[in-house]
XYZ file of N, CA and C in Angstrom:
567
model
N 0.709 72.443 -47.416
C 1.897 71.745 -46.958
C 3.099 72.229 -47.765
N 4.214 72.512 -47.079
C 5.411 73.031 -47.722
C 6.158 71.916 -48.457
N 6.606 72.223 -49.687
C 7.402 71.260 -50.450
C 8.862 71.365 -50.031
N 9.542 70.236 -50.034
C 10.978 70.223 -49.748
C 11.702 70.608 -51.024
N 12.613 71.571 -50.918
C 13.341 72.043 -52.093
C 14.699 71.354 -52.193
N 15.304 71.471 -53.358
C 16.648 70.926 -53.575
C 17.632 71.571 -52.599
N 17.447 72.863 -52.332
C 18.325 73.577 -51.403
C 18.268 72.944 -50.016
N 17.076 72.575 -49.562
C 16.934 71.948 -48.243
C 17.550 70.555 -48.221
N 17.393 69.815 -49.293
C 18.008 68.489 -49.375
C 19.531 68.618 -49.349
N 20.053 69.592 -50.091
C 21.505 69.834 -50.102
C 21.989 70.234 -48.706
N 21.212 71.046 -48.012
C 21.574 71.473 -46.661
C 21.673 70.274 -45.725
N 20.735 69.357 -45.829
C 20.755 68.139 -45.014
C 22.012 67.326 -45.325
N 22.325 67.188 -46.610
C 23.514 66.444 -47.011
C 24.793 67.078 -46.503
N 24.882 68.403 -46.585
C 26.074 69.114 -46.123
C 26.232 68.969 -44.614
N 25.127 69.078 -43.879
C 25.198 68.930 -42.429
C 25.594 67.500 -42.041
N 25.027 66.507 -42.726
C 25.375 65.113 -42.430
C 26.860 64.886 -42.703
N 27.351 65.439 -43.803
C 28.776 65.284 -44.141
C 29.653 65.941 -43.087
N 29.276 67.121 -42.631
C 30.056 67.807 -41.600
C 30.107 66.976 -40.321
N 28.982 66.360 -39.982
C 28.930 65.527 -38.781
C 29.832 64.316 -38.925
N 29.730 63.613 -40.064
C 30.542 62.400 -40.147
C 32.013 62.704 -40.300
N 32.378 63.823 -40.908
C 33.797 64.195 -40.993
C 34.324 64.525 -39.601
N 33.555 65.273 -38.807
C 33.982 65.613 -37.446
C 34.105 64.364 -36.580
N 33.124 63.489 -36.680
C 33.143 62.250 -35.909
C 34.325 61.367 -36.320
N 34.564 61.287 -37.631
C 35.695 60.503 -38.132
C 37.017 61.055 -37.629
N 37.185 62.364 -37.709
C 38.436 62.985 -37.262
C 38.669 62.714 -35.785
N 37.598 62.775 -35.012
C 37.689 62.544 -33.579
C 38.147 61.122 -33.256
N 37.489 60.122 -33.838
C 37.844 58.742 -33.498
C 39.111 58.284 -34.216
N 39.353 58.811 -35.415
C 40.548 58.430 -36.156
C 41.786 58.954 -35.434
N 41.668 60.173 -34.906
C 42.793 60.770 -34.192
C 43.037 60.157 -32.830
N 42.052 59.461 -32.277
C 42.189 58.869 -30.946
C 43.133 57.667 -30.935
N 43.423 57.138 -32.093
C 44.301 55.964 -32.241
C 43.726 54.703 -31.593
N 42.439 54.739 -31.244
C 41.773 53.548 -30.725
C 41.196 52.799 -31.924
N 41.917 51.797 -32.388
C 41.604 51.107 -33.636
C 40.188 50.559 -33.674
N 39.785 49.853 -32.632
C 38.459 49.237 -32.658
C 37.350 50.300 -32.675
N 37.519 51.339 -31.877
C 36.528 52.423 -31.830
C 36.446 53.115 -33.197
N 37.602 53.358 -33.805
C 37.631 54.011 -35.114
C 36.968 53.130 -36.174
N 37.244 51.823 -36.147
C 36.642 50.920 -37.131
C 35.136 50.821 -36.937
N 34.669 50.811 -35.698
C 33.232 50.770 -35.442
C 32.544 52.029 -35.961
N 33.155 53.174 -35.705
C 32.588 54.441 -36.174
C 32.588 54.489 -37.699
N 33.725 54.156 -38.292
C 33.816 54.179 -39.754
C 32.863 53.169 -40.381
N 32.745 52.005 -39.778
C 31.827 50.992 -40.291
C 30.388 51.454 -40.237
N 30.038 52.163 -39.179
C 28.670 52.684 -39.040
C 28.383 53.738 -40.095
N 29.333 54.644 -40.281
C 29.152 55.697 -41.283
C 29.120 55.076 -42.678
N 30.014 54.125 -42.929
C 30.017 53.423 -44.224
C 28.661 52.810 -44.506
N 28.177 52.041 -43.558
C 26.904 51.357 -43.740
C 25.795 52.369 -44.034
N 25.753 53.430 -43.252
C 24.727 54.450 -43.419
C 24.823 55.117 -44.791
N 26.032 55.509 -45.177
C 26.202 56.175 -46.472
C 25.919 55.248 -47.646
N 26.335 54.011 -47.545
C 26.087 53.078 -48.644
C 24.591 52.780 -48.780
N 23.898 52.671 -47.651
C 22.451 52.462 -47.702
C 21.748 53.682 -48.290
N 22.160 54.864 -47.860
C 21.562 56.089 -48.393
C 21.902 56.239 -49.872
N 23.171 56.010 -50.236
C 23.579 56.103 -51.643
C 22.842 55.117 -52.522
N 22.738 53.876 -52.066
C 22.012 52.859 -52.829
C 20.528 53.176 -52.922
N 19.966 53.665 -51.813
C 18.550 54.029 -51.805
C 18.257 55.185 -52.749
N 19.101 56.218 -52.709
C 18.912 57.358 -53.619
C 19.075 56.932 -55.071
N 20.032 56.055 -55.309
C 20.251 55.553 -56.665
C 18.994 54.868 -57.186
N 18.440 53.985 -56.381
C 17.206 53.282 -56.777
C 16.043 54.255 -56.937
N 15.910 55.172 -55.986
C 14.816 56.148 -56.031
C 14.858 56.969 -57.316
N 16.024 57.528 -57.625
C 16.138 58.356 -58.827
C 15.990 57.532 -60.101
N 16.536 56.320 -60.090
C 16.424 55.474 -61.278
C 14.960 55.148 -61.569
N 14.235 54.768 -60.524
C 12.843 54.346 -60.707
C 11.869 55.506 -60.918
N 12.169 56.656 -60.362
C 11.212 57.767 -60.454
C 11.644 58.882 -61.396
N 12.675 58.659 -62.193
C 13.216 59.712 -63.058
C 12.140 60.343 -63.936
N 11.407 59.539 -64.651
C 10.380 60.065 -65.562
C 9.328 60.875 -64.802
N 8.869 60.332 -63.676
C 7.869 61.022 -62.862
C 8.363 62.360 -62.333
N 9.624 62.414 -61.957
C 10.211 63.670 -61.469
C 10.095 64.748 -62.547
N 10.500 64.388 -63.756
C 10.493 65.387 -64.828
C 9.082 65.729 -65.295
N 8.185 64.777 -65.243
C 6.793 65.063 -65.600
C 6.171 66.026 -64.579
N 6.473 65.804 -63.286
C 5.923 66.689 -62.248
C 6.510 68.095 -62.332
N 7.685 68.218 -62.922
C 8.317 69.529 -63.080
C 7.786 70.274 -64.305
N 6.998 69.581 -65.116
C 6.448 70.217 -66.310
C 7.453 70.339 -67.447
N 8.421 69.463 -67.499
C 9.420 69.470 -68.574
C 8.706 69.147 -69.887
N 9.018 69.852 -70.963
C 8.378 69.560 -72.256
C 8.573 68.093 -72.670
N 7.557 67.531 -73.285
C 7.543 66.123 -73.672
C 8.756 65.675 -74.475
N 9.231 66.533 -75.394
C 10.377 66.139 -76.223
C 11.682 66.051 -75.437
N 11.745 66.690 -74.277
C 12.967 66.660 -73.469
C 12.913 65.599 -72.368
N 11.724 65.125 -72.026
C 11.601 64.177 -70.913
C 12.397 62.900 -71.165
N 12.384 62.393 -72.363
C 13.121 61.165 -72.668
C 14.614 61.333 -72.439
N 15.162 62.450 -72.920
C 16.598 62.713 -72.731
C 16.940 62.910 -71.254
N 16.104 63.703 -70.570
C 16.350 63.974 -69.150
C 16.250 62.691 -68.325
N 15.265 61.852 -68.654
C 15.081 60.587 -67.940
C 16.278 59.672 -68.153
N 16.726 59.551 -69.389
C 17.906 58.719 -69.678
C 19.114 59.208 -68.888
N 19.319 60.527 -68.896
C 20.473 61.102 -68.215
C 20.413 60.818 -66.709
N 19.262 61.100 -66.082
C 19.146 60.904 -64.641
C 19.280 59.433 -64.261
N 18.723 58.543 -65.061
C 18.834 57.115 -64.741
C 20.285 56.639 -64.793
N 21.023 57.107 -65.766
C 22.438 56.714 -65.857
C 23.233 57.349 -64.716
N 23.002 58.631 -64.461
C 23.705 59.329 -63.378
C 23.381 58.678 -62.029
N 22.151 58.227 -61.859
C 21.743 57.579 -60.605
C 22.601 56.348 -60.310
N 23.068 55.684 -61.348
C 23.920 54.506 -61.155
C 25.260 54.878 -60.519
N 25.658 56.134 -60.643
C 26.931 56.585 -60.080
C 26.851 57.042 -58.635
N 25.648 57.207 -58.093
C 25.508 57.718 -56.723
C 26.226 56.845 -55.687
N 26.116 55.510 -55.751
C 26.871 54.708 -54.772
C 28.382 54.922 -54.861
N 28.902 55.120 -56.061
C 30.342 55.350 -56.220
C 30.734 56.717 -55.684
N 29.851 57.682 -55.856
C 30.072 59.010 -55.304
C 30.088 58.938 -53.774
N 29.214 58.116 -53.202
C 29.201 57.905 -51.749
C 30.511 57.278 -51.284
N 30.995 56.296 -52.038
C 32.272 55.648 -51.694
C 33.399 56.671 -51.720
N 33.477 57.459 -52.784
C 34.537 58.471 -52.889
C 34.442 59.453 -51.722
N 33.255 59.995 -51.484
C 33.096 61.007 -50.438
C 33.457 60.459 -49.061
N 33.019 59.244 -48.780
C 33.327 58.664 -47.480
C 34.823 58.433 -47.308
N 35.422 57.720 -48.252
C 36.833 57.378 -48.086
C 37.755 58.580 -48.223
N 37.354 59.592 -48.976
C 38.186 60.797 -49.010
C 38.109 61.513 -47.663
N 36.941 61.444 -46.991
C 36.833 62.010 -45.642
C 37.723 61.246 -44.667
N 37.809 59.930 -44.832
C 38.685 59.117 -43.984
C 40.142 59.535 -44.194
N 40.526 59.714 -45.450
C 41.900 60.119 -45.764
C 42.195 61.498 -45.174
N 41.239 62.429 -45.309
C 41.416 63.776 -44.745
C 41.496 63.725 -43.228
N 40.679 62.872 -42.605
C 40.710 62.734 -41.147
C 42.067 62.224 -40.684
N 42.756 61.481 -41.546
C 44.095 60.992 -41.236
C 45.180 62.013 -41.498
N 44.792 63.216 -41.947
C 45.764 64.290 -42.137
C 46.249 64.498 -43.565
N 45.706 63.770 -44.522
C 46.137 63.890 -45.920
C 45.021 64.520 -46.748
N 45.165 65.795 -47.040
C 44.130 66.471 -47.841
C 44.474 66.499 -49.334
N 45.695 66.144 -49.677
C 46.106 66.186 -51.089
C 45.571 65.025 -51.917
N 45.613 63.830 -51.371
C 45.207 62.645 -52.133
C 43.770 62.727 -52.642
N 42.789 63.102 -51.815
C 41.423 63.209 -52.353
C 41.305 64.232 -53.487
N 42.020 65.347 -53.364
C 41.995 66.365 -54.433
C 42.649 65.806 -55.697
N 43.735 65.099 -55.534
C 44.413 64.480 -56.668
C 43.481 63.485 -57.363
N 42.819 62.633 -56.586
C 41.900 61.644 -57.152
C 40.742 62.320 -57.883
N 40.228 63.386 -57.302
C 39.134 64.123 -57.932
C 39.606 64.822 -59.207
N 40.821 65.321 -59.203
C 41.383 65.960 -60.405
C 41.532 64.960 -61.546
N 42.023 63.769 -61.224
C 42.137 62.709 -62.237
C 40.752 62.367 -62.780
N 39.782 62.274 -61.871
C 38.410 61.973 -62.273
C 37.840 63.054 -63.193
N 38.090 64.305 -62.871
C 37.596 65.415 -63.701
C 38.219 65.388 -65.099
N 39.532 65.184 -65.148
C 40.197 65.094 -66.455
C 39.661 63.909 -67.259
N 39.450 62.801 -66.580
C 38.891 61.622 -67.236
C 37.495 61.923 -67.783
N 36.690 62.657 -67.018
C 35.352 63.018 -67.456
C 35.405 63.880 -68.720
N 36.310 64.825 -68.758
C 36.452 65.691 -69.932
C 36.811 64.877 -71.160
N 37.800 63.998 -71.015
C 38.234 63.158 -72.148
C 37.106 62.222 -72.588
N 36.464 61.567 -71.624
C 35.385 60.633 -71.967
C 34.172 61.353 -72.567
N 33.892 62.575 -72.114
C 32.818 63.358 -72.746
C 33.104 63.526 -74.233
N 34.324 63.900 -74.538
C 34.691 64.087 -75.945
C 34.570 62.764 -76.715
N 35.102 61.696 -76.140
C 35.082 60.393 -76.819
C 33.650 59.905 -77.032
N 32.842 59.922 -75.981
C 31.478 59.378 -76.075
C 30.521 60.269 -76.866
N 30.659 61.587 -76.695
C 29.712 62.497 -77.345
C 30.155 62.842 -78.768
N 31.400 63.264 -78.927
C 31.867 63.717 -80.241
C 32.261 62.567 -81.163
N 32.994 61.599 -80.645
C 33.480 60.523 -81.508
C 32.455 59.403 -81.696
N 31.869 58.914 -80.594
C 30.930 57.803 -80.683
C 29.489 58.245 -80.895
N 29.239 59.555 -80.809
C 27.902 60.144 -81.049
C 26.824 59.538 -80.136
N 27.151 59.396 -78.858
C 26.201 58.833 -77.900
C 25.312 59.900 -77.258
N 25.563 61.154 -77.565
C 24.718 62.235 -77.078
C 24.707 62.343 -75.568
N 23.524 62.644 -75.047
C 23.379 62.876 -73.604
C 23.694 61.623 -72.795
N 23.410 60.456 -73.362
C 23.744 59.212 -72.672
C 25.260 59.060 -72.552
N 25.976 59.461 -73.572
C 27.438 59.410 -73.529
C 28.010 60.308 -72.446
N 27.426 61.511 -72.311
C 27.873 62.435 -71.266
C 27.607 61.834 -69.877
N 26.464 61.203 -69.721
C 26.129 60.581 -68.433
C 27.069 59.408 -68.131
N 27.329 58.572 -69.136
C 28.251 57.450 -68.935
C 29.651 57.948 -68.575
N 30.094 59.026 -69.212
C 31.406 59.603 -68.903
C 31.466 60.035 -67.442
N 30.402 60.654 -66.972
C 30.352 61.104 -65.579
C 30.403 59.921 -64.621
N 29.600 58.892 -64.885
C 29.571 57.729 -63.992
C 30.919 57.001 -63.993
N 31.516 56.828 -65.146
C 32.831 56.171 -65.206
C 33.885 56.980 -64.448
N 33.779 58.293 -64.505
C 34.710 59.150 -63.766
C 34.479 59.033 -62.259
N 33.234 58.910 -61.852
C 32.933 58.705 -60.436
C 33.477 57.357 -59.961
N 33.345 56.349 -60.795
C 33.897 55.028 -60.459
C 35.416 55.126 -60.310
N 36.059 55.875 -61.194
C 37.514 56.045 -61.116
C 37.919 56.753 -59.823
N 37.207 57.812 -59.455
C 37.524 58.539 -58.217
C 37.384 57.612 -57.010
N 36.297 56.843 -56.974
C 36.091 55.908 -55.872
C 37.182 54.840 -55.869
N 37.487 54.307 -57.035
C 38.507 53.265 -57.136
C 39.880 53.749 -56.707
N 40.268 54.938 -57.142
C 41.571 55.501 -56.754
C 41.652 55.724 -55.247
N 40.559 56.169 -54.667
C 40.531 56.446 -53.232
C 40.613 55.143 -52.432
N 39.857 54.132 -52.842
C 39.914 52.832 -52.165
C 41.300 52.205 -52.336
N 41.866 52.310 -53.535
C 43.204 51.765 -53.790
C 44.241 52.426 -52.887
N 44.131 53.750 -52.729
C 45.058 54.469 -51.853
C 44.965 53.931 -50.418
N 43.736 53.776 -49.935
C 43.566 53.262 -48.577
C 44.038 51.817 -48.456
N 43.834 51.044 -49.498
C 44.288 49.649 -49.483
C 45.811 49.606 -49.305
N 46.498 50.519 -49.969
C 47.962 50.577 -49.870
C 48.446 51.185 -48.558
N 47.726 52.201 -48.048
C 48.220 52.968 -46.903
C 47.624 52.559 -45.551
N 46.331 52.228 -45.534
C 45.671 51.961 -44.258
C 44.480 51.028 -44.466
N 44.755 49.738 -44.545
C 43.703 48.741 -44.806
C 42.642 48.724 -43.708
N 42.991 49.194 -42.511
C 42.020 49.219 -41.407
C 40.767 50.014 -41.780
N 40.952 51.057 -42.578
C 39.825 51.927 -42.951
C 38.828 51.212 -43.849
N 39.223 50.108 -44.446
C 38.348 49.379 -45.355
C 37.535 48.298 -44.646
N 37.808 48.080 -43.354
C 37.111 47.060 -42.576
C 35.794 47.650 -42.063
N 34.697 46.952 -42.322
C 33.386 47.438 -41.910
C 32.947 46.715 -40.641
N 32.801 47.472 -39.553
C 32.286 46.957 -38.285
C 31.269 47.969 -37.745
N 30.045 47.921 -38.232
C 29.053 48.907 -37.786
C 28.716 48.796 -36.302
N 28.472 49.939 -35.694
C 28.045 50.015 -34.303
C 26.902 51.031 -34.258
N 25.720 50.573 -33.856
C 24.512 51.384 -33.930
C 24.610 52.686 -33.129
N 25.414 52.718 -32.061
C 25.494 53.939 -31.246
C 26.055 55.104 -32.056
N 26.938 54.828 -33.027
C 27.472 55.902 -33.863
C 26.432 56.399 -34.862
N 25.595 55.507 -35.341
C 24.520 55.912 -36.256
C 23.597 56.887 -35.532
N 23.274 56.579 -34.275
C 22.423 57.473 -33.481
C 23.106 58.821 -33.255
N 24.425 58.813 -33.001
C 25.172 60.064 -32.825
C 25.110 60.910 -34.092
N 25.280 60.272 -35.242
C 25.250 60.994 -36.514
C 23.897 61.665 -36.683
N 22.825 60.925 -36.439
C 21.497 61.501 -36.561
C 21.271 62.618 -35.546
N 21.713 62.396 -34.308
C 21.502 63.411 -33.260
C 22.226 64.705 -33.603
N 23.509 64.620 -33.959
C 24.265 65.819 -34.301
C 23.786 66.441 -35.599
N 23.455 65.592 -36.567
C 23.008 66.080 -37.869
C 21.691 66.822 -37.790
N 20.752 66.283 -37.027
C 19.438 66.923 -36.889
C 19.581 68.236 -36.129
N 20.440 68.262 -35.109
C 20.674 69.495 -34.373
C 21.207 70.587 -35.296
N 22.124 70.225 -36.178
C 22.700 71.194 -37.115
C 21.716 71.647 -38.178
N 20.830 70.777 -38.580
C 19.851 71.120 -39.629
C 18.805 72.083 -39.089
N 18.375 71.835 -37.845
C 17.354 72.684 -37.226
C 17.962 74.032 -36.936
């Protein structure tokens, strides 16, 4: 039986993202508010469930993942700590990715890049503070990354709150979830 590789998982993620960005651009540009909110709500729900599920999966199976990879015993503890902390940031990464796609679908490609740039600079500063000053080691680096992801998500949500509160309303519609899967699977195959 063939094992699924990280490359294949990344390919699935990239295809799913391409589908939801295209779908978002289509309904967002239609100016049909209810249709756009239903589509966005469906994608939100799907991404948050996937993000939360992946977060739990990685948090709970971190040690097993590294043991199955044959990581040396002295490194497993550090790797497990790092992955468990990073796993806590996956839902925030999902929030950032989704809402930045919404902003881009509305024609603004600068704001998501700006938010990500602030997040990156924050990560660099926090890495120095947590690792060099507070001597938190690998856990400090992981916390810096998660806090930066939270900042990126927060800045993106704040921007939408100020500019387009409609995008923050969740109204899932199952027909869009089916469309995402149908288009996504077609692209993956």
